[in-house]
Structures are given as structure tokens and as C-alpha cells.
Tab-separated table of C-alpha atoms in Angstrom:
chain	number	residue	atom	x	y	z
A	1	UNK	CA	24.027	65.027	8.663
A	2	UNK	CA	26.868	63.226	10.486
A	3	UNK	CA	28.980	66.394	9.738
A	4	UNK	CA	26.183	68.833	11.231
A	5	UNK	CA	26.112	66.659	14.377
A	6	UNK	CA	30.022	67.070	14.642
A	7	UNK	CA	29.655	70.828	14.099
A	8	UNK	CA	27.155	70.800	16.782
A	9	UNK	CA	28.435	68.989	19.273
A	10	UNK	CA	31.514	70.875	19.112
A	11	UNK	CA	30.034	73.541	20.346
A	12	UNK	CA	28.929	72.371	23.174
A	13	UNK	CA	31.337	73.380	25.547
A	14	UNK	CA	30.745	71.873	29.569
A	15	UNK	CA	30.439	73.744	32.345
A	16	UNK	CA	33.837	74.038	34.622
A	17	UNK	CA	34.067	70.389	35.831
A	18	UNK	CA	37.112	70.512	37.617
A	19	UNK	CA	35.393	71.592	41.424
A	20	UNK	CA	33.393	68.139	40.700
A	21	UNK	CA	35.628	65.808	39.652
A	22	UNK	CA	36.102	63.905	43.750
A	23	UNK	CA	32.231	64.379	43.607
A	24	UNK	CA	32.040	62.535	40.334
A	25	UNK	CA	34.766	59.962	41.034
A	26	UNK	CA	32.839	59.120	44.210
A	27	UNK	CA	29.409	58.361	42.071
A	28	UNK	CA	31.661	56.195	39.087
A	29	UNK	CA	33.128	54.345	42.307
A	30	UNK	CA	29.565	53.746	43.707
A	31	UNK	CA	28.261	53.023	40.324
A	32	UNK	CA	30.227	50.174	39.559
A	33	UNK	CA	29.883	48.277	42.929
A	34	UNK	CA	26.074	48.693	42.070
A	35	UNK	CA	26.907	46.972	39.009
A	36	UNK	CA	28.449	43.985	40.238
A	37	UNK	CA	26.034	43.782	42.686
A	38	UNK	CA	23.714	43.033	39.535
A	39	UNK	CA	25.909	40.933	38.091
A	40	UNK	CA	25.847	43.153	35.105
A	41	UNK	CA	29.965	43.520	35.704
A	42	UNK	CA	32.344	40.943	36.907
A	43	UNK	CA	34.324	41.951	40.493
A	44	UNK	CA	37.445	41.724	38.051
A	45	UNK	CA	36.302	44.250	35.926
A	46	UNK	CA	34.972	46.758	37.684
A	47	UNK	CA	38.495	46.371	39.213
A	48	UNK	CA	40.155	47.127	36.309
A	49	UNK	CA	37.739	49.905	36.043
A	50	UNK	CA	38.436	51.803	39.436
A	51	UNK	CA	42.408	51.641	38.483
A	52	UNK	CA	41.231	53.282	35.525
A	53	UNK	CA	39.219	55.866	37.506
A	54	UNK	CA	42.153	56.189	40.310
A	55	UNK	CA	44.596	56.878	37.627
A	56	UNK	CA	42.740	59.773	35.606
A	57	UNK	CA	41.467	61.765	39.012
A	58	UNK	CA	45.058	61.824	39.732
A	59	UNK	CA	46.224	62.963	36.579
A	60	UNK	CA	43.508	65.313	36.512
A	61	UNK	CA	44.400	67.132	39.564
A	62	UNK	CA	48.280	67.701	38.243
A	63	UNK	CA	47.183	68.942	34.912
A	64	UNK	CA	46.843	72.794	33.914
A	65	UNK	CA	43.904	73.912	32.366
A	66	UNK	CA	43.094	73.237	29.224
A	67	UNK	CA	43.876	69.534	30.298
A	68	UNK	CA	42.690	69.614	33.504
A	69	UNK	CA	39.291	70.741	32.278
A	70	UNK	CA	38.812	68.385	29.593
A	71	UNK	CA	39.605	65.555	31.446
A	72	UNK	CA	37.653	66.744	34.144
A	73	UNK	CA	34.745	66.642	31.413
A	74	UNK	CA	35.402	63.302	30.365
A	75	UNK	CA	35.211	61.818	34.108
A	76	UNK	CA	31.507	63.705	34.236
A	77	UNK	CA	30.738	61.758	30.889
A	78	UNK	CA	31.317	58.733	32.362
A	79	UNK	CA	30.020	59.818	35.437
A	80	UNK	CA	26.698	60.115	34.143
A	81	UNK	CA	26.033	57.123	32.623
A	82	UNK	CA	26.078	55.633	36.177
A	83	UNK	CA	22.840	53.826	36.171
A	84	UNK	CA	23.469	52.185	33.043
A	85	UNK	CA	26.384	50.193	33.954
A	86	UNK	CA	26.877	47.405	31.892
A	87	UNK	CA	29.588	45.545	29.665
A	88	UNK	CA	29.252	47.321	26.740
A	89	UNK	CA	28.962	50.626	28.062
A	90	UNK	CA	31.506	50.290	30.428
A	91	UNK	CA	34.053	49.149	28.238
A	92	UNK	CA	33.279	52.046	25.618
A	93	UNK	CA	33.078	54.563	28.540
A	94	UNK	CA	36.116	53.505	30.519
A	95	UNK	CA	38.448	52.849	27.308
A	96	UNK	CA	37.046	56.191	26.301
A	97	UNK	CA	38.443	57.888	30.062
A	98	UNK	CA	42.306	55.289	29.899
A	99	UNK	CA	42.851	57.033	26.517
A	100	UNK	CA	42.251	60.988	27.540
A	101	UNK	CA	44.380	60.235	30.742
A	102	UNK	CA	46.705	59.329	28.564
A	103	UNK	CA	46.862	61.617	25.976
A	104	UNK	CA	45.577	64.635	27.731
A	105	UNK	CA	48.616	64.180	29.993
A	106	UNK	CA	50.704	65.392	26.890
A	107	UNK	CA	48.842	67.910	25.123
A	108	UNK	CA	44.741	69.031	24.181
A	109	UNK	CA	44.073	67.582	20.546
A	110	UNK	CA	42.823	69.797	17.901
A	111	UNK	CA	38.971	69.927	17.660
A	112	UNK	CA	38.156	67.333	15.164
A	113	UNK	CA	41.785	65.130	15.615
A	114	UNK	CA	40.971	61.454	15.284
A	115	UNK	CA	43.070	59.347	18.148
A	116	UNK	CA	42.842	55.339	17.901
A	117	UNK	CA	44.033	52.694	20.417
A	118	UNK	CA	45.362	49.799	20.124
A	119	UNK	CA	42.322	47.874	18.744
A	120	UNK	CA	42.017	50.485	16.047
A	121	UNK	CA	39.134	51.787	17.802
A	122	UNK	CA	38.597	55.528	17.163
A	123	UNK	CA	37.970	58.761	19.262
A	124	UNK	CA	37.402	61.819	17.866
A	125	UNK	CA	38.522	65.508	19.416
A	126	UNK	CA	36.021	68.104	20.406
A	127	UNK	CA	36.499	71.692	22.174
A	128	UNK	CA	36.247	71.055	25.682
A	129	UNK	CA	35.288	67.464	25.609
A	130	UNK	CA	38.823	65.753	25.100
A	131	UNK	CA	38.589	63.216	22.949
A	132	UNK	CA	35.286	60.980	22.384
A	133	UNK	CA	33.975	57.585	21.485
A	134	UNK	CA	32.458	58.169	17.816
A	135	UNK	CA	30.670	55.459	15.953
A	136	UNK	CA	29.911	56.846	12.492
A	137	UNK	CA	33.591	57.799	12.350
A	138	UNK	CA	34.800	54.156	13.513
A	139	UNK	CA	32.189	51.940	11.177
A	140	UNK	CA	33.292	54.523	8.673
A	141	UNK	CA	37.205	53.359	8.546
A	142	UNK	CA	35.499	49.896	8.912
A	143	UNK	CA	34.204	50.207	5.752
A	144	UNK	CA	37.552	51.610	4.650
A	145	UNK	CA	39.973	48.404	6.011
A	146	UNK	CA	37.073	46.125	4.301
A	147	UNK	CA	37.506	47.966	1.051
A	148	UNK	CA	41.238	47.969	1.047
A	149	UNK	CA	41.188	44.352	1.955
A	150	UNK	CA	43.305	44.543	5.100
A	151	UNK	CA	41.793	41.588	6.638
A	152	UNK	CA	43.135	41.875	10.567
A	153	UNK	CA	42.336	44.973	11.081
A	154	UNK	CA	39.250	45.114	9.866
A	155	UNK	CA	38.757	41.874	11.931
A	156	UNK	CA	40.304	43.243	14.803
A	157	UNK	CA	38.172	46.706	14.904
A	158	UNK	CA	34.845	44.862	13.725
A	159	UNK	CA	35.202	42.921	17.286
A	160	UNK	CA	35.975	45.711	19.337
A	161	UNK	CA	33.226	47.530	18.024
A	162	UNK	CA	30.994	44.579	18.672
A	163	UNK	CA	31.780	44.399	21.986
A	164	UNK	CA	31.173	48.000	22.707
A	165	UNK	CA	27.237	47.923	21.028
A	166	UNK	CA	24.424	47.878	23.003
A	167	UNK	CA	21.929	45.131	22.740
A	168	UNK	CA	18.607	46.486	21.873
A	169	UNK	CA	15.310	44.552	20.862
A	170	UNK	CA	16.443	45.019	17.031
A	171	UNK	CA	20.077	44.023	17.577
A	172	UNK	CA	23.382	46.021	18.313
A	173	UNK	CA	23.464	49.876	19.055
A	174	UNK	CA	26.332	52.006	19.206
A	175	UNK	CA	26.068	55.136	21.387
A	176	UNK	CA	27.599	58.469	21.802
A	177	UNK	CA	28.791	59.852	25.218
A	178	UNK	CA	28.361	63.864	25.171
A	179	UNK	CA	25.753	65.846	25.035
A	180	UNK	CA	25.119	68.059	21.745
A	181	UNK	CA	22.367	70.416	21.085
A	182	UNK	CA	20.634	70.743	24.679
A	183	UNK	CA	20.465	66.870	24.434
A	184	UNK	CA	21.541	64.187	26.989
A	185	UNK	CA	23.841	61.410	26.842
A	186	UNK	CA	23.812	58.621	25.322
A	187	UNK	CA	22.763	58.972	22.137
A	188	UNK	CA	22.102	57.260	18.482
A	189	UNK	CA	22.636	58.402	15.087
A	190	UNK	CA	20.668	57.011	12.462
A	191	UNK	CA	23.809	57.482	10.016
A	192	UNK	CA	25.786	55.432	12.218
A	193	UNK	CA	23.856	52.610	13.020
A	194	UNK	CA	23.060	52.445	8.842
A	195	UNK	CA	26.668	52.581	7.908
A	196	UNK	CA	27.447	50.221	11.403
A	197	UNK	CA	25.356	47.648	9.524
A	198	UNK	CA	27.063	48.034	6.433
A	199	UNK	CA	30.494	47.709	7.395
A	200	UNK	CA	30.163	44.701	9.819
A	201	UNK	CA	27.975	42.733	6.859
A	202	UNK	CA	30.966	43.511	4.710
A	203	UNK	CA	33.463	42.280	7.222
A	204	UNK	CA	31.317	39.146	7.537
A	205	UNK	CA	29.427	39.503	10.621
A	206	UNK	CA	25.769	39.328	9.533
A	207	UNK	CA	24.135	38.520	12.904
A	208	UNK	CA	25.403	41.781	14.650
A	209	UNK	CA	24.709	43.423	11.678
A	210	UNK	CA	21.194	42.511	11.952
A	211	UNK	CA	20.799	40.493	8.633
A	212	UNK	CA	20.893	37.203	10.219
């Protein structure tokens, strides 16, 4: 199932983004101060945020196309997940948008290319999308560093991953950012949140697993 949903959503290609990128800038930018407003982001981080922001729209504009455009389409990902602001989602979405205006400055992955940061968190590749938060595929290597018994990473991944779920009314929830199969963004895969609880009980964390 979790390799139909990849097939899918790989497919999906946007519509031409570029035109709308000031437009959608201009909403994140609002967005945020809403946020903090709310208190559901600090002034610091939505900060941090906005230099994130600054930095891709002007990347963005220097880029040729394919770059340009899937950029462009990761700034509308992020763009419309405005109203739902908070410190999970922000820090999943705006990672998500530091690494494609980083790596996108270089070169267009291959569909289907895995890219991690620093934290070991992973992002997969899709056609016109640049490269995208992906749950299944990071509780997945989880369950991998666990197995092999490489303790810090695993550790080190298992937190950043915790502190990119969403709290819902039966624990954590891990979301995806595109849109696949005439569906909006975000959405949850039953796959991932399964094999999400497997691999954090295995690394040891049983309350955001949900087995506490």
C-alpha cells in the first residue's frame, strides 16, 4: 500500500507555481505572525522561519526551470498549511522548504531519491514536488538503526521525528505535505502511523508510541 501511495503521488504533478510564489510568500509571512499571535510559535521561531522563507523565494527566482518550479511547489506546500501553524508542523514544513533550497539550488533529484539532513530525518523525491517529508519511509530506517543496533542514531532520528508528530486525541501523528490522488494536504497513512509505533517502542519510547 505504502508503495501504491508513492506511485500515486508521483503523479501528481502541480500546476505552474512559479507566477505565485510573492503571492504565497506573502500568506507564509502572514501566517506565522498569526501564529505567534496565538502563542502557538515563539517570536524566535517564526524568525528563524521567515529567514527560511526569505532565503528560498530568493533562490527560487534565480533558478531555471526544473528547479525553479519545484521549489516554487514546495513554497505552495507550505503555503497551504497556513492555518495550521503550529510547532510540529512548522518545523516539519519549514525543515522540509531549508532542505529543497538547498539542494534544488544544485540539481532536481530523481523521482523516488531519498535526501536526509542532519538529524537523519528523511525526504523523499517526487516529479514536480522536490523533495518531501515522508513518514513511512523515515519510521521505516527507524526500524532499520534499531535493528542494527546503532544506538545514536536511532536516538537521534526517534527525537526528531517526535518533535515533528502531531498531537492528536490518541497520541502522535505524522503527516504528509502534498497532495496525491485529488486529495488535500496533510495527510495520514495508516502504514505509517503502524510502523511509527513500532519503531519508536523499539527505540524505547513507549509513551509517543502510544503504549504507555
Amino acid at each position: 500500500w505504502g508503495l501504491v501511495l508513492v506511485v500515486v503521488a508521483a503523479m501528481v504533478h502541480p500546476a505552474s507555481a512559479g507566477a505565485a510564489v510573492p503571492q504565497d510568500a506573502k500568506v507564509v509571512r502572514e501566517g506565522l505572525a498569526r501564529a505567534v499571535e496565538r502563542s502557538r510559535l515563539s517570536a524566535d521561531e517564526a524568525a528563524r522561519y521567515r529567514a527560511i522563507l526569505d532565503r528560498a523565494v530568493s533562490v527560487q527566482r534565480r533558478l531555471p526551470n526544473p528547479r525553479a518550479s519545484n521549489l516554487a511547489a514546495v513554497i505552495r506546500d507550505v503555503s497551504v498549511q497556513v492555518a495550521r501553524y503550529d510547532r510540529p508542523r512548522s518545523l516539519a514544513l519549514f525543515s522540509m522548504l531549508d532542505l529543497n533550497t538547498r539542494h534544488l539550488s544544485r540539481a532536481v533529484p530523481a523521482g523516488g531519491t531519498d535526501v536526509q539532513e542532519a538529524e537523519g530525518v528523511g525526504y523523499r523525491a517526487f516529479a514536480g514536488r522536490g523533495l518531501q517529508f515522508h513518514p513511512l519511509a523515515n519510521f521505516a530506517k527507524l526500524n532499520s538503526l534499531v535493528a542494527a543496533r546503532r544506538a545514536d542514531e536511532a536516538s537521534r532520528l526517534a527525537q526528531a521525528l517526535v518533535a515533528r508528530g502531531v498531537p492528536t486525541e490518541g497520541g502522535l501523528a505524522w503527516e504528509y505535505y502534498f497532495p496525491f490522488g485529488g486529495g488535500k494536504a496533510p495527510w495520514t497513512s495508516g502504514m505509517a502511523q503502524a510502523v511509527a509505533a513500532q519503531a519508536l517502542a523499539r527505540a524505547g519510547l513507549l509513551a509517543e508510541a502510544g503504549l504507555a
